Coordinates of N, CA and C in Angstrom, one line a residue:
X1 N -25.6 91.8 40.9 CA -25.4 92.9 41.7 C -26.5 93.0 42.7
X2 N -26.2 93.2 43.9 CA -27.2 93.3 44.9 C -28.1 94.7 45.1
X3 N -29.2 94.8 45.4 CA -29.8 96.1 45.6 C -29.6 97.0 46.1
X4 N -28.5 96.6 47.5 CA -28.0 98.1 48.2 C -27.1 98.3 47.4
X5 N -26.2 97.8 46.6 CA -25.0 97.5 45.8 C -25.4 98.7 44.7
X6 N -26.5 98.4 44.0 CA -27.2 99.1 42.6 C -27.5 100.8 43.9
X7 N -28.0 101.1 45.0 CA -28.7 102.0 45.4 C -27.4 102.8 45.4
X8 N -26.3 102.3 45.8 CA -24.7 103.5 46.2 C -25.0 103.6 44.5
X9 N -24.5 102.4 43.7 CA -24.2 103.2 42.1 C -25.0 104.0 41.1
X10 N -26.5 103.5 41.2 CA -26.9 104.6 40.7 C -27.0 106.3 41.3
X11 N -27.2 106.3 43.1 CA -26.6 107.7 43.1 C -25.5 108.0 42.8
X12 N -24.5 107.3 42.5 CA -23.0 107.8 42.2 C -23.1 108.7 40.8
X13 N -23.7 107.6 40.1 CA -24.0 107.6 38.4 C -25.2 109.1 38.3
X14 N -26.2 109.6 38.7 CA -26.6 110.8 39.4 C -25.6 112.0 39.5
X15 N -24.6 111.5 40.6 CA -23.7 112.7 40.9 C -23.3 113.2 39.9
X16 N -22.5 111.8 39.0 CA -21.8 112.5 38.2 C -22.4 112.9 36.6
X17 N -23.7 112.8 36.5 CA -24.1 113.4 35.3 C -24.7 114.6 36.0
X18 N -24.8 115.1 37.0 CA -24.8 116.6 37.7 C -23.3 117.2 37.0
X19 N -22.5 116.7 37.8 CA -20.9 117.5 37.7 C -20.8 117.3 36.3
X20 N -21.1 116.5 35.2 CA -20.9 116.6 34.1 C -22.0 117.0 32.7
X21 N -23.4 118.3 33.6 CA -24.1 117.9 33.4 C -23.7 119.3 32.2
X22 N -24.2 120.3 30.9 CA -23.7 121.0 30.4 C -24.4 122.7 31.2
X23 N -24.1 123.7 31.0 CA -24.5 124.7 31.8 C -25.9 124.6 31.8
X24 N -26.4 124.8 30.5 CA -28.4 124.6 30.3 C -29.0 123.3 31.5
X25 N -28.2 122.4 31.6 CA -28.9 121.2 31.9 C -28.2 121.0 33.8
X26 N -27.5 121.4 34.2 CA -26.8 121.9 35.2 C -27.9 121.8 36.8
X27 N -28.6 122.3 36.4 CA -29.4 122.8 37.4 C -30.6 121.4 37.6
X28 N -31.0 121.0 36.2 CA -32.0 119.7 36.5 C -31.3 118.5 37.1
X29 N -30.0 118.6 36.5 CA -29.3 117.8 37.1 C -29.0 117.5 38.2
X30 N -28.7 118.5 38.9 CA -28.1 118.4 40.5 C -29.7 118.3 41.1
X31 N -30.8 118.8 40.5 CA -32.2 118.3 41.2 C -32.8 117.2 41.3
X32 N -31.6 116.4 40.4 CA -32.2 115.1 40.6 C -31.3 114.0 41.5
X33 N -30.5 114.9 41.4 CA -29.2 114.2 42.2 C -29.5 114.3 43.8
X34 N -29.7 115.4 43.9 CA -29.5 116.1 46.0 C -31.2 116.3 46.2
X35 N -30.9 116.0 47.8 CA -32.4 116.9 48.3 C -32.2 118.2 48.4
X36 N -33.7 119.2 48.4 CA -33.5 120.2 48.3 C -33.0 120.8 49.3
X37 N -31.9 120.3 50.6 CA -31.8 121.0 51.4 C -30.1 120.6 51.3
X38 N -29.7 119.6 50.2 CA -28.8 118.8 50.4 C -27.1 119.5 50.3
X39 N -26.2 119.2 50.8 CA -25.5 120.0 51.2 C -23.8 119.7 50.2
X40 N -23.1 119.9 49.9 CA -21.7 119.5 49.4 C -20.5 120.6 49.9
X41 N -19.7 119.6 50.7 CA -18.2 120.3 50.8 C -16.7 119.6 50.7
X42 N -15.9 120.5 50.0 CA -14.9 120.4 49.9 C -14.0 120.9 50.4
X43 N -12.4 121.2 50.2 CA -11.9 122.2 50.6 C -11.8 123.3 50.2
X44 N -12.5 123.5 49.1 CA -12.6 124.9 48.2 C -14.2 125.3 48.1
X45 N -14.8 124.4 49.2 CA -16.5 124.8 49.0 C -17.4 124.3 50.3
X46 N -18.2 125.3 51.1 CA -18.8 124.6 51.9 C -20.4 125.1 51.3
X47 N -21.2 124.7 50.9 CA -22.6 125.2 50.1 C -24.1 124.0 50.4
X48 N -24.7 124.7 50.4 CA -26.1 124.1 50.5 C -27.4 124.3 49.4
X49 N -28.1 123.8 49.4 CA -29.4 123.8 47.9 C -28.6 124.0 47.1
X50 N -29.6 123.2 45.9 CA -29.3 123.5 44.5 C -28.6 124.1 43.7
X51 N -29.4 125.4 43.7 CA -28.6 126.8 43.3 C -27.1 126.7 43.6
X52 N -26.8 126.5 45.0 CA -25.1 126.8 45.2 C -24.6 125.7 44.7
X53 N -25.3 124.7 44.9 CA -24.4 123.1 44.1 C -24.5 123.4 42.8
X54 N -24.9 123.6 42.1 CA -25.0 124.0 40.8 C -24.2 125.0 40.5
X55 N -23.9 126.1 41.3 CA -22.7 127.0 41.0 C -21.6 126.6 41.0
X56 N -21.0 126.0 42.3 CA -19.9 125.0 42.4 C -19.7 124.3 41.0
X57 N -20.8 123.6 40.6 CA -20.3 123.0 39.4 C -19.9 123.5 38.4
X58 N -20.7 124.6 37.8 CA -20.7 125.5 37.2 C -19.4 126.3 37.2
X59 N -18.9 126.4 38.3 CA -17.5 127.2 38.4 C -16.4 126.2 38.1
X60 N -16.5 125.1 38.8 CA -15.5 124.2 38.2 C -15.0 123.7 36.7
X61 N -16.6 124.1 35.8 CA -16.1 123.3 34.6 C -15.8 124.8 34.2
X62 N -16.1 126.2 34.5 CA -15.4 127.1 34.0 C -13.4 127.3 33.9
X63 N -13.3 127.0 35.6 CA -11.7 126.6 35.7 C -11.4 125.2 35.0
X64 N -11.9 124.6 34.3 CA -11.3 123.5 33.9 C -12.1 123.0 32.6
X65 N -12.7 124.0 31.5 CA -12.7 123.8 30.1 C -12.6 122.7 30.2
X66 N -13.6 121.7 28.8 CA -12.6 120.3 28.1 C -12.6 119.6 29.1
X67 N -12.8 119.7 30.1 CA -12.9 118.1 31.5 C -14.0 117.6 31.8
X68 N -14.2 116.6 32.0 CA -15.0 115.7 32.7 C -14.7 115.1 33.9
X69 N -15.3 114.7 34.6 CA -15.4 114.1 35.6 C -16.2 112.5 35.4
X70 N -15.0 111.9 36.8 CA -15.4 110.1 35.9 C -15.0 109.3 37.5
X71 N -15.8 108.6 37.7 CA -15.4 107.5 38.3 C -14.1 106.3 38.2
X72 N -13.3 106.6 39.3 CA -11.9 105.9 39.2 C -12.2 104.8 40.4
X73 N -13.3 103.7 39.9 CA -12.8 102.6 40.7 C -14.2 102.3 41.3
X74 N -14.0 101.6 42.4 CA -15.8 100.6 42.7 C -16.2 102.0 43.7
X75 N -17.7 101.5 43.6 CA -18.5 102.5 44.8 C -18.1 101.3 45.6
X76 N -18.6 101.9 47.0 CA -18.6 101.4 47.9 C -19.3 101.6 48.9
X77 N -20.0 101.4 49.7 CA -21.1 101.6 50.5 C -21.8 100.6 51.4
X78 N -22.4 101.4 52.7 CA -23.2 100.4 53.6 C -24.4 101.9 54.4
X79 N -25.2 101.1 55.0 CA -26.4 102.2 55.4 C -26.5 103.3 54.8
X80 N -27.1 104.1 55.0 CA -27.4 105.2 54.2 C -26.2 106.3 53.3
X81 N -24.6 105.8 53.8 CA -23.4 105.9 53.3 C -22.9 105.3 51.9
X82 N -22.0 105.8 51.3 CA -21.3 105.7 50.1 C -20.2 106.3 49.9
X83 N -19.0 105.7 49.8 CA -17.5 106.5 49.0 C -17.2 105.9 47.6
X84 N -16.5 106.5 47.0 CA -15.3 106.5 45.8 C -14.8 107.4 45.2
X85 N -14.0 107.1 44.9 CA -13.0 108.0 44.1 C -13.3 107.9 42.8
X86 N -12.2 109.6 42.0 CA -12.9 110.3 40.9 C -11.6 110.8 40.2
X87 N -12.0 111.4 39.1 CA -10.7 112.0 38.0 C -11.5 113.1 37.3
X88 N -11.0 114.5 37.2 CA -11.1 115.2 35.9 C -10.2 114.8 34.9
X89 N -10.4 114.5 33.9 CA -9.7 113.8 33.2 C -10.3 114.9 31.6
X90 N -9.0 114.8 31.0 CA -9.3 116.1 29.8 C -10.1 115.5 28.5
X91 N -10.9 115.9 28.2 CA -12.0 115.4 27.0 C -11.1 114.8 25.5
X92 N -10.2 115.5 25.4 CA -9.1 115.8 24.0 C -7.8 115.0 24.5
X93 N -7.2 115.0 25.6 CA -5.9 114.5 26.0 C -6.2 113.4 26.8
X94 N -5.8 111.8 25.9 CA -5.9 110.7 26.8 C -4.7 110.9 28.0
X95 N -5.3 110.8 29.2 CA -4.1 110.1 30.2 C -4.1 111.7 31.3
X96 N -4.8 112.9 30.5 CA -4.2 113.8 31.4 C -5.5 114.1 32.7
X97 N -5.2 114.0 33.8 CA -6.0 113.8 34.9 C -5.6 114.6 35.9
X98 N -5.5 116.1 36.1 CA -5.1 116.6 37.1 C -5.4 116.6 38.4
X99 N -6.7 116.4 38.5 CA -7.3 116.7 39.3 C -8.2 115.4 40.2
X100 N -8.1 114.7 41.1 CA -8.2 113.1 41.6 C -8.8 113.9 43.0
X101 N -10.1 112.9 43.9 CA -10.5 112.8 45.2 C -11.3 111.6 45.0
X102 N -11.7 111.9 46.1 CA -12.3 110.5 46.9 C -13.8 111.3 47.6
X103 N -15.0 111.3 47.5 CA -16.1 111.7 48.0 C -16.9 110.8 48.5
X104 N -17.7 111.3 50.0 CA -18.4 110.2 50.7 C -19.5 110.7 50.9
X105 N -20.8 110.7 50.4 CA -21.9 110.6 50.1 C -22.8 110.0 51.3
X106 N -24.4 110.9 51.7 CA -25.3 110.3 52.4 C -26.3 110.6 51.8
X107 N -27.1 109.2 52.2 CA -28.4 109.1 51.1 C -29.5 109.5 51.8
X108 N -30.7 109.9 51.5 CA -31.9 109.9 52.3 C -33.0 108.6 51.8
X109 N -34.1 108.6 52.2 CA -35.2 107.1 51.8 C -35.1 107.0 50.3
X110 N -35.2 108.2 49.8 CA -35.4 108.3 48.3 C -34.0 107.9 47.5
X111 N -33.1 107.9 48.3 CA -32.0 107.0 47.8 C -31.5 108.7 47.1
X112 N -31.5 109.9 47.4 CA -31.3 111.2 47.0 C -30.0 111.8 47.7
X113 N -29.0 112.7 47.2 CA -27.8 112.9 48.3 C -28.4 113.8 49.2
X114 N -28.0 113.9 50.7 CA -28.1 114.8 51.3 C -27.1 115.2 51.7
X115 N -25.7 114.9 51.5 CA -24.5 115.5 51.5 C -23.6 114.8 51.5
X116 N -22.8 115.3 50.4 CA -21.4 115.3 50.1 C -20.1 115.5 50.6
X117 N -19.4 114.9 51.2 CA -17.9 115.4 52.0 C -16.6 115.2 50.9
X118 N -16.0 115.9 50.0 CA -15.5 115.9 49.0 C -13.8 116.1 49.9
X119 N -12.6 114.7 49.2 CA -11.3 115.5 49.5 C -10.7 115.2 48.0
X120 N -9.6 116.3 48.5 CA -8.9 116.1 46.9 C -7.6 115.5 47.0
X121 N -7.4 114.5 46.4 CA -6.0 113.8 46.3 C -4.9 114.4 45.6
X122 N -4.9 115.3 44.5 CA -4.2 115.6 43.6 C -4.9 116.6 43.0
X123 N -4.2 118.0 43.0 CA -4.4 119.1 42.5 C -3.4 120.2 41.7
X124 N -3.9 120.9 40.8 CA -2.5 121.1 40.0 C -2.3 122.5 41.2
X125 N -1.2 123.2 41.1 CA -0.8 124.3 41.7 C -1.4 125.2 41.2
X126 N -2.1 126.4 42.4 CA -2.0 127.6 42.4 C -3.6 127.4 42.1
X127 N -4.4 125.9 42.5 CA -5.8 126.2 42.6 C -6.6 125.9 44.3

């Protein structure tokens, strides 16, 4: 594996032990993940620092008990950029995955996110 190759995956691998990080641990997580000024949006979220990224997550695994979040497929990346796609997928129920996007990631020198552009492929109704 090449070094810019390893630089998209290990921030990927970052992200998602942020989003999967448990509430106690939540907050060191995403500080190791983002710069402190670092930004994430979705369609259900436009937020900046820590604190709000950490809420966002925080609220998510509230609405979604028992999920995790997981990488569905290769990173991908060039310059300071990075995409791939993702699954909440249920802790206890093989196969059930409601919830699928695709996020495209910018790095700074430190190889740290400075923002996130999150879309969602597949969402259950009425979220």
């Amino acid at each position: 594996m090449s070094a810019p190759t390893r630089r998209y995956e290990d921030a990927v691998a970052r992200y998602f032990e942020a989003w999967n990080a448990g509430p106690d641990a939540v907050a060191k997580a995403v500080a190791a993940a983002w710069t402190g000024d670092g930004g994430y949006t979705d369609p259900l979220a436009d937020v900046r620092g820590h604190e709000r990224i950490a809420a966002v997550i925080v609220a998510a695994h509230e609405q979604f008990p028992g999920f995790s979040f997981r990488l569905a497929g290769p990173v991908d990346g060039h310059h300071d950029t990075a995409r791939f796609s993702w699954e909440l997928v249920s802790d206890a129920e093989e196969g059930l995955a409601p919830v699928a996007g695709f996020d495209v990631i910018t790095l700074d020198g430190e190889d740290r996110i400075r923002s996130v552009f999150g879309f969602l492929d597949r969402v259950p109704a009425g979220v």
